Coordinates of C-alpha atoms and ligand atoms in Angstrom, one line a residue:
X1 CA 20.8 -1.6 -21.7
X2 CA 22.9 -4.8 -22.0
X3 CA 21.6 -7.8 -19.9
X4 CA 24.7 -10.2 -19.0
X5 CA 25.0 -12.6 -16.9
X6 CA 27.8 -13.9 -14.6
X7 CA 29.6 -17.5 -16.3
X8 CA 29.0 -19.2 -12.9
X9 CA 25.6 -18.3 -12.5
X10 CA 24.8 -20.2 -16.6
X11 CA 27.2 -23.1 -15.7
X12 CA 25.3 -24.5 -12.2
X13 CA 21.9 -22.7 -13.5
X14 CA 22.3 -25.6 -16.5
X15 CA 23.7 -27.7 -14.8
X16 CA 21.2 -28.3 -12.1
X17 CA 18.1 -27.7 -14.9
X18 CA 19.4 -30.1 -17.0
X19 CA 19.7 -32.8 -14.2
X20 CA 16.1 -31.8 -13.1
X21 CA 15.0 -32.9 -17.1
X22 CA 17.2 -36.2 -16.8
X23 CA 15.4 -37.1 -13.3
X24 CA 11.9 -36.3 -14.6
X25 CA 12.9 -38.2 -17.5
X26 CA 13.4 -35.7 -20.5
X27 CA 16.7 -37.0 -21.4
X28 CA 17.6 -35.4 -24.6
X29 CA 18.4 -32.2 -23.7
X30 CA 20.8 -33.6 -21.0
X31 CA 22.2 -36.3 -23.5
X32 CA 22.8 -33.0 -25.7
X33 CA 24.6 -30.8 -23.3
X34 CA 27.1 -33.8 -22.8
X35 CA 28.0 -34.9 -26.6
X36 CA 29.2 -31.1 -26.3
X37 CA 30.6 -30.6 -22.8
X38 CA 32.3 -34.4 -22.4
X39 CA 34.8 -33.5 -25.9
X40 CA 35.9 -30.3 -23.9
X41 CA 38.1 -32.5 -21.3
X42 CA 39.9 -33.7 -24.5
X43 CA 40.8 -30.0 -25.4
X44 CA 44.8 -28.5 -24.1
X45 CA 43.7 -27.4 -19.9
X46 CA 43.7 -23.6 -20.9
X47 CA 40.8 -23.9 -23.7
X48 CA 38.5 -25.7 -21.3
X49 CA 37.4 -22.9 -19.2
X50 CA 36.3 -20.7 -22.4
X51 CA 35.1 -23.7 -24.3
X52 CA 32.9 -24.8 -21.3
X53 CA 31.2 -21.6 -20.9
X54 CA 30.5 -21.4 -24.5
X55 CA 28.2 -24.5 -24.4
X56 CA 26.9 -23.1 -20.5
X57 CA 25.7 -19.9 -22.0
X58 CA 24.5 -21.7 -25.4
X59 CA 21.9 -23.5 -22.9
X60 CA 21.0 -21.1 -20.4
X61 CA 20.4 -18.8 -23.2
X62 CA 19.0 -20.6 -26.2
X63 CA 18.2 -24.2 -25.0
X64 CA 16.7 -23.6 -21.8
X65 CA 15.9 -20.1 -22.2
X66 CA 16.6 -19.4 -18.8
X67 CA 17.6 -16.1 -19.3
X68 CA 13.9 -15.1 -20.3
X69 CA 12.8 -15.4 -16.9
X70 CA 15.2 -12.3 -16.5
X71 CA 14.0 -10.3 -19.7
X72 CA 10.2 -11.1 -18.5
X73 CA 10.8 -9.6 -15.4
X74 CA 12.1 -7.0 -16.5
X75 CA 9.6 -6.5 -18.6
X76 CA 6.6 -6.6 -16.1
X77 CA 8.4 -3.9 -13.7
X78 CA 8.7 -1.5 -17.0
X79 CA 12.7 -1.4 -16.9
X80 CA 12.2 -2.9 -20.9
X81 CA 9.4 -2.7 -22.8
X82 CA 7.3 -5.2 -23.6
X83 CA 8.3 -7.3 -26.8
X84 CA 6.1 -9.3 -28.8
X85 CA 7.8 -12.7 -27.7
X86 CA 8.1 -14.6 -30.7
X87 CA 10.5 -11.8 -32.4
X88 CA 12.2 -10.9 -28.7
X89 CA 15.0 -13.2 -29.0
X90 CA 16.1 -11.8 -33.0
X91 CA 15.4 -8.3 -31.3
X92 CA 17.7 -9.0 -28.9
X93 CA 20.7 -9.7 -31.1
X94 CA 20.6 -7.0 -33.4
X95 CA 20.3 -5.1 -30.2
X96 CA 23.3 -6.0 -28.5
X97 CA 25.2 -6.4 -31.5
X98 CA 26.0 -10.0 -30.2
X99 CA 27.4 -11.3 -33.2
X100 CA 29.2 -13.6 -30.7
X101 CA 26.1 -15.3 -29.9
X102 CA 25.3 -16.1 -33.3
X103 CA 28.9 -17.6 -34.1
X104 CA 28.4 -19.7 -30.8
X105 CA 25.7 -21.5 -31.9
X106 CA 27.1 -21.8 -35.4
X107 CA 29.9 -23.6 -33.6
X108 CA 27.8 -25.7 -31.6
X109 CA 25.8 -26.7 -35.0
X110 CA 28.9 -27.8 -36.6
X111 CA 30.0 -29.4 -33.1
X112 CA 26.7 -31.8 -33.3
X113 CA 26.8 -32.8 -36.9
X114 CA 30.5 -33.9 -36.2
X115 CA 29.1 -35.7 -33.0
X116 CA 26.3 -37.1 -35.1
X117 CA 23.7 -35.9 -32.2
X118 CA 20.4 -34.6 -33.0
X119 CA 18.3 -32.2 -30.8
X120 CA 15.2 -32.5 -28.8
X121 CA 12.4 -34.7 -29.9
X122 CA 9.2 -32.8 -31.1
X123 CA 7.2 -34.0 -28.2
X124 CA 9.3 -32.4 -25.5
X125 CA 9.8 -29.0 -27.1
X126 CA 5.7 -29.2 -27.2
X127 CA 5.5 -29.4 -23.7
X128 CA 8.0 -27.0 -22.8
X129 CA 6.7 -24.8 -25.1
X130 CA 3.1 -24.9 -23.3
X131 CA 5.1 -24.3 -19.8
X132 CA 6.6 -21.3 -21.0
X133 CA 3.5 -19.6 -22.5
X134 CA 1.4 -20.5 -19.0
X135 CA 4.2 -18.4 -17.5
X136 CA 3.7 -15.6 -19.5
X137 CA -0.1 -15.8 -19.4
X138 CA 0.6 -15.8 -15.5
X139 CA 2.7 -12.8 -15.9
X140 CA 1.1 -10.6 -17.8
X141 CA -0.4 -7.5 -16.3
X142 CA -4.6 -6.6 -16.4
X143 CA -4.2 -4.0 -18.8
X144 CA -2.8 -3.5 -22.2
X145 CA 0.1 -1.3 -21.8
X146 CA -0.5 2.3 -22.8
X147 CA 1.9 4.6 -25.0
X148 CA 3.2 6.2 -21.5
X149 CA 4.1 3.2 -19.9
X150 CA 6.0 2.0 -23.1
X151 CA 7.6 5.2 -23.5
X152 CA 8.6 5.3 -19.7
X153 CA 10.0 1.8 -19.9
X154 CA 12.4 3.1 -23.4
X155 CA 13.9 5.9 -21.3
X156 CA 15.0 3.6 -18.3
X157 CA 15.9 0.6 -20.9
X158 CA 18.3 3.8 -22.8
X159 CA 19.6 5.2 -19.3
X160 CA 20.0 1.8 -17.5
X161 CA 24.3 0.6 -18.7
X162 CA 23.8 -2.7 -18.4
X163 CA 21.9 -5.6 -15.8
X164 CA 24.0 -8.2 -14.3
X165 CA 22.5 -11.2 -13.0
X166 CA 25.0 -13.1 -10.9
X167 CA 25.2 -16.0 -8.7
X168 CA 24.1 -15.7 -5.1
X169 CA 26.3 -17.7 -2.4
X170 CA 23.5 -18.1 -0.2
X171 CA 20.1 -17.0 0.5
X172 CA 21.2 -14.3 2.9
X173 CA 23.5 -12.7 -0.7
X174 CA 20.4 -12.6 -2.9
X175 CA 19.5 -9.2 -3.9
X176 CA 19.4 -6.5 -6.2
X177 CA 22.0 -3.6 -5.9
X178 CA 22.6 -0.6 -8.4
X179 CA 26.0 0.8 -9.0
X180 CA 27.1 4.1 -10.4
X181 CA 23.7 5.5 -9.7
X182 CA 25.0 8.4 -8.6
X183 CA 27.3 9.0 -12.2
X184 CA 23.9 9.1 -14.4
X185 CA 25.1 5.7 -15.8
X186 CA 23.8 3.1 -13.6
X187 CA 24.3 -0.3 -13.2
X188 CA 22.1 -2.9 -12.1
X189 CA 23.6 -6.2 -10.1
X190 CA 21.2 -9.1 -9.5
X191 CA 22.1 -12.2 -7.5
X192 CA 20.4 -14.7 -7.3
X193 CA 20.7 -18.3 -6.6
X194 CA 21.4 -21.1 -9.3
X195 CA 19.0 -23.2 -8.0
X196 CA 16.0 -21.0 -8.4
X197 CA 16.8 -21.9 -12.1
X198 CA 16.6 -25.8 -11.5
X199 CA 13.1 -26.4 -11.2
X200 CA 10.4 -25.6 -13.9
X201 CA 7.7 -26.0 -12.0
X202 CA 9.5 -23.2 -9.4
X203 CA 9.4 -20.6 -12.2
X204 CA 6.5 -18.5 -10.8
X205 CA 8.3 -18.3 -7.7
X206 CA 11.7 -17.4 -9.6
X207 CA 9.8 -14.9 -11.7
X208 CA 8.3 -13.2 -8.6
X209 CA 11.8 -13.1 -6.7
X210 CA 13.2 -11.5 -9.8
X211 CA 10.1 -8.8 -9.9
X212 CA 10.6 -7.5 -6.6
X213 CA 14.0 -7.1 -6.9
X214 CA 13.9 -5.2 -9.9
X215 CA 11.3 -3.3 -8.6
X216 CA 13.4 -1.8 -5.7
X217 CA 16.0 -1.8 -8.5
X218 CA 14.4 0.2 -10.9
X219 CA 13.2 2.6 -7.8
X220 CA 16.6 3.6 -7.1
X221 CA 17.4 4.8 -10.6
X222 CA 14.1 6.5 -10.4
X223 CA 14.8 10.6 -10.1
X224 CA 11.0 10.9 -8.7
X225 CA 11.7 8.0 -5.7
X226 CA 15.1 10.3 -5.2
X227 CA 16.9 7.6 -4.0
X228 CA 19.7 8.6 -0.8
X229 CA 21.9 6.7 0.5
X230 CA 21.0 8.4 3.9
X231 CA 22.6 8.6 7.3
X232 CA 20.5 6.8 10.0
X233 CA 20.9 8.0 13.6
X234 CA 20.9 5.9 16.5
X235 CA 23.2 3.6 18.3
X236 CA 23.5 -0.2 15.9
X237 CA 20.0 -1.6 17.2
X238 CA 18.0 1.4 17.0
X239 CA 19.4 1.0 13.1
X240 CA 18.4 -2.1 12.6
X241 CA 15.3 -1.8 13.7
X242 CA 14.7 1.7 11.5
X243 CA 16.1 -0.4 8.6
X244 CA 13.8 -3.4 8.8
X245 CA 11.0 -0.9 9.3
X246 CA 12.1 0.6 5.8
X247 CA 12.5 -2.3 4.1
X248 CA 8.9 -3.4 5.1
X249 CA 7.4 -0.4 3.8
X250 CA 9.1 -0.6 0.7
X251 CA 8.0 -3.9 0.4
X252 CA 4.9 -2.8 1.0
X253 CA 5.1 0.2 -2.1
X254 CA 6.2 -2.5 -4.8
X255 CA 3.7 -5.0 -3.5
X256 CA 0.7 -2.6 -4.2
X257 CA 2.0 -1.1 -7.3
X258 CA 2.4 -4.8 -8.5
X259 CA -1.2 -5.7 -7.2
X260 CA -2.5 -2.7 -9.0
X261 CA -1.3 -4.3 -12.2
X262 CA -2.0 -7.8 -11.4
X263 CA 1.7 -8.9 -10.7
X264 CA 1.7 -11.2 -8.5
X265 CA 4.0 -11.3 -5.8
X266 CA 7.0 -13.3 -3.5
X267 CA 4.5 -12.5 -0.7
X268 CA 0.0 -12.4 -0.4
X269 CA -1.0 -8.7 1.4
X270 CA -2.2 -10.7 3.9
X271 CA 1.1 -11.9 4.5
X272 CA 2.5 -8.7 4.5
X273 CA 0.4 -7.0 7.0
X274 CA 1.1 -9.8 9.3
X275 CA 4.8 -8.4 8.4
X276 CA 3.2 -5.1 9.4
X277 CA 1.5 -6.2 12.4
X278 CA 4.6 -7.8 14.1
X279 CA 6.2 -4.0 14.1
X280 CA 3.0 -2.1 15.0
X281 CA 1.0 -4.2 17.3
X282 CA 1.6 -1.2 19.9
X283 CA -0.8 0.7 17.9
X284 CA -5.2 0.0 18.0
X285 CA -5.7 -2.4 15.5
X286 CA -8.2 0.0 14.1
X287 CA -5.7 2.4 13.6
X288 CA -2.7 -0.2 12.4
X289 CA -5.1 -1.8 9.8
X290 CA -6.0 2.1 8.7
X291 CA -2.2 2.7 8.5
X292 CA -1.6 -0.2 6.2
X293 CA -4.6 0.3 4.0
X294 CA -3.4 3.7 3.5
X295 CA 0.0 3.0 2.5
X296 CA -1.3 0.4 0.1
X297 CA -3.3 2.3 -1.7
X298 CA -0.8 5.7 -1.7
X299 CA 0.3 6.0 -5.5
X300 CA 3.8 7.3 -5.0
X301 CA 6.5 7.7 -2.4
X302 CA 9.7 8.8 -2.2
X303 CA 13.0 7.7 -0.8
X304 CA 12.9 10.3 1.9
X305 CA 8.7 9.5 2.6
X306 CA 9.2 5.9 3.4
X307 CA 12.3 6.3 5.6
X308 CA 10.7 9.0 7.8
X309 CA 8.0 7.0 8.3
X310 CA 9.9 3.8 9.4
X311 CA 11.9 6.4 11.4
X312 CA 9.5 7.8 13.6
X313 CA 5.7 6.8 14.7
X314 CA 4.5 10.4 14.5
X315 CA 5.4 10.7 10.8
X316 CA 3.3 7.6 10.3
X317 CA 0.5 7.9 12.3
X318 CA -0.1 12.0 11.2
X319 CA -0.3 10.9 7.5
X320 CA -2.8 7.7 7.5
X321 CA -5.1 8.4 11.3
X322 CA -7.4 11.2 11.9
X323 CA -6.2 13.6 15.0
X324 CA -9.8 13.2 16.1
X325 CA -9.1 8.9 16.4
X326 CA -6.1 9.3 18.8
X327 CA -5.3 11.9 21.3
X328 CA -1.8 12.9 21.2
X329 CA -1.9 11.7 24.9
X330 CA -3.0 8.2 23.6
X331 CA -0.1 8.3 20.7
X332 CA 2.5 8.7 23.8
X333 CA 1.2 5.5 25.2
X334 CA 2.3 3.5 22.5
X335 CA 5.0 2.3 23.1
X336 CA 6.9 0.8 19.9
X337 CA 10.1 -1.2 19.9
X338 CA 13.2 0.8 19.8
X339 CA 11.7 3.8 21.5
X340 CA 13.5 5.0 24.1
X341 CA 12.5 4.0 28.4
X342 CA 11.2 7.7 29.7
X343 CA 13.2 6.3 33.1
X344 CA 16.6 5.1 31.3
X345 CA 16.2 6.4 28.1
X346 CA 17.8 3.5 26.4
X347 CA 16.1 1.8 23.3
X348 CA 13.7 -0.3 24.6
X349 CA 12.8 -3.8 23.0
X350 CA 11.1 -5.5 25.9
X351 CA 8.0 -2.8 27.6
X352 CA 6.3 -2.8 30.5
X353 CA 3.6 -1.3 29.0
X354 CA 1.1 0.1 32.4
X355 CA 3.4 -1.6 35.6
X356 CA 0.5 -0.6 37.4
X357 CA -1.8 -3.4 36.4
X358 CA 0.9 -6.1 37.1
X359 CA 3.5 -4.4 40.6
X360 CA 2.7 -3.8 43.7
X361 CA 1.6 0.0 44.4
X362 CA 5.2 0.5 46.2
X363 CA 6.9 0.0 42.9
X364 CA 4.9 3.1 41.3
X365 CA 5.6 5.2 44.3
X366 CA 9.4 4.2 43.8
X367 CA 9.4 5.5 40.3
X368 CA 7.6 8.4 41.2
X369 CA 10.1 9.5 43.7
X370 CA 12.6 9.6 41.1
X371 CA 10.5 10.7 38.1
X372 CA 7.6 12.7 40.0
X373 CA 6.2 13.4 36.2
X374 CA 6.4 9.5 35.4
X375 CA 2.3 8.3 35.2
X376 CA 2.2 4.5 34.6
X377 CA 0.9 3.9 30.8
X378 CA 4.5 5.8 30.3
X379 CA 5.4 2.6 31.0
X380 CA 9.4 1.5 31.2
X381 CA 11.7 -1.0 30.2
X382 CA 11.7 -4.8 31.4
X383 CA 15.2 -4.0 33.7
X384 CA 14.3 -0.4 35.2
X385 CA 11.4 -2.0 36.5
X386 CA 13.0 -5.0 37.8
X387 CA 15.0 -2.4 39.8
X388 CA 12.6 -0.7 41.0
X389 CA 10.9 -3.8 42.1
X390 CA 14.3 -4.6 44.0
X391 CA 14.2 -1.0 45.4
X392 CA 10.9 -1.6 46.7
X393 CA 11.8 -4.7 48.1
X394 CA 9.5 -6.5 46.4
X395 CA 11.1 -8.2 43.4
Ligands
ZN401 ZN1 14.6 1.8 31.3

């Protein structure tokens, strides 16, 4: 696995770190960054760009070691395994062959004894030093790793091509994607934005962002998650609404694996049933805090699993609630976004849950001439009762 990462992403990562030192008043590695940069508008207009991102990816890599929040993530979800950190960085090299690297900072060497500038004072790298290893304290699982986990990280290190963290436009583009999954040779693309990297004291939430992503990442090229892209039926909102049900229970699967190793995560669990409970309050809270235990504590899931469940509330319900708890007669009362109106039959967002306890007895008997079947907990939605209403001369 090679682990790159996209020239834009290093030049306003640095760029906005190194202004976040020079504010909090470490100056020197700022001061440093421009005896090498400020030369580089001297050079012929066709060197800068190269010349430029040479000093960029000299910082974000060996300066600021930005880039470790990347390999430490990747670490803690198991897609690398864990490397003692001190010799990570030399491990690295010889790994990647990236003799390049090594020349670059040759360069730059040579660069800052012709500029006569010196590097960091002792003081500083202390403190930074003491930052980094609170992160990693932070980060580090429970548990020792065992031989399995090490040897299951080496196969998805040797099958993974290559990791490519890129810059994110906006929040909306942030995300993990894998290409060529299906060729056996997958790629992973990471975007994320710059100014995640700015702050140190934002790390922990950078390093979580970067977890869950991988995590979905690493599920994809996963052969027991069996990863589809998969047709979902349904007219656009019915889609939607399936999808954010799918993304919340796979939330949900990476959160609880990462609790179960003491990774913390971008969101609490209490957070995330809160998630949960804004897409099931239709269903007994009993019930919907029964559901989400369950899920949380189910070891493994696959692709297909997850997206059956955010598909249809039978799947769910038969897995995590007793048939003794809820009568199948009961289940049909709940009425969940996106299900269909038994008098319209359109997805139905906005339910009149039991019309009954809130219309006048002539609006019932309206239905019912129509739909003699229809009882009221059937309920409807919002606008077939409003017509009815009107029908009845009431509304
Ligand atoms: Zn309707």
């Amino acid at each position: 696995m090679k682990v790159s990462y996209s020239p834009q992403l290093m030049e306003e990562s640095v760029f906005r770190h190194l202004n976040h030192l020079e504010r909090s008043g470490y100056r020197s590695d700022y001061d440093e960054f421009h005896s090498l940069a400020d030369p580089i508008y001297e050079l012929p207009e066709d060197d800068r760009e190269i010349a430029f991102e040479k000093v960029n990816r000299l910082f974000f890599l060996e300066k600021l070691k930005l880039g470790d929040h990347v390999l430490r993530a990747l670490e803690a979800v198991g897609l690398i395994p864990k490397r003692k950190r001190t010799t990570k960085r030399s491990a690295l090299l010889q790994k990647n062959q990236n003799a390049e690297l090594a020349e670059e900072v040759e360069e730059v060497e040579e660069l800052e004894e012709a500029n006569g500038e010196t590097g960091s004072s002792e003081e500083e790298q202390v403190e930074e030093d003491a930052v980094a290893v609170a992160e990693e304290e932070a980060l580090e699982p429970a548990e020792e790793n065992d031989e399995v986990s090490y040897d299951l990280a080496r196969e998805f290190e040797e099958r993974i091509r290559e990791v490519v963290v890129k810059r994110a436009i906006n929040k909306v583009d942030e995300g993990s994607n894998v290409l060529n999954r299906v060729s056996g040779n997958p790629i992973i693309e990471m975007r994320v934005l710059a100014s995640r990297f700015s702050n140190p004291e934002e790390a922990l939430d950078l390093d979580a962002f970067l977890i869950q992503e991988f995590m979905h990442a690493k599920d994809m090229v996963d052969p027991e998650f069996d990863y589809e892209d998969a047709f979902i039926p349904g007219n656009p909102s019915v889609k939607n609404l399936i999808t954010s049900r799918f993304r919340l229970l796979w939330n949900m699967y990476v959160d609880a694996r990462l609790a179960r190793i003491g990774v913390v995560s971008v969101l609490p669990k209490e957070a995330r049933f809160r998630e949960f409970d804004n897409f099931y309050r239709k269903i007994p809270d009993k019930q919907r805090r029964g559901i989400f235990e369950g899920i949380w504590l189910t070891d493994k899931f696959t692709h297909e699993e997850l997206l059956s469940m955010a598909t249809d509330l039978d799947t769910l319900m038969s897995k995590y609630v007793d048939p003794g708890e809820i009568s199948e007669e009961e289940r049909d009362f709940i009425h969940l976004q996106g299900s269909p109106c038994p008098l319209c039959k359109f997805p139905t967002y906005n339910w009149v849950d039991d019309p009954e306890s809130i219309c006048d007895e002539m609006v019932i008997e309206a239905i019912q001439i129509d739909f003699p079947d229809w009882e009221s907990k059937d309920g409807g939605c919002d606008r077939c009762i409003e017509v009815y209403e009107l029908r009845a001369g009431v509304g």
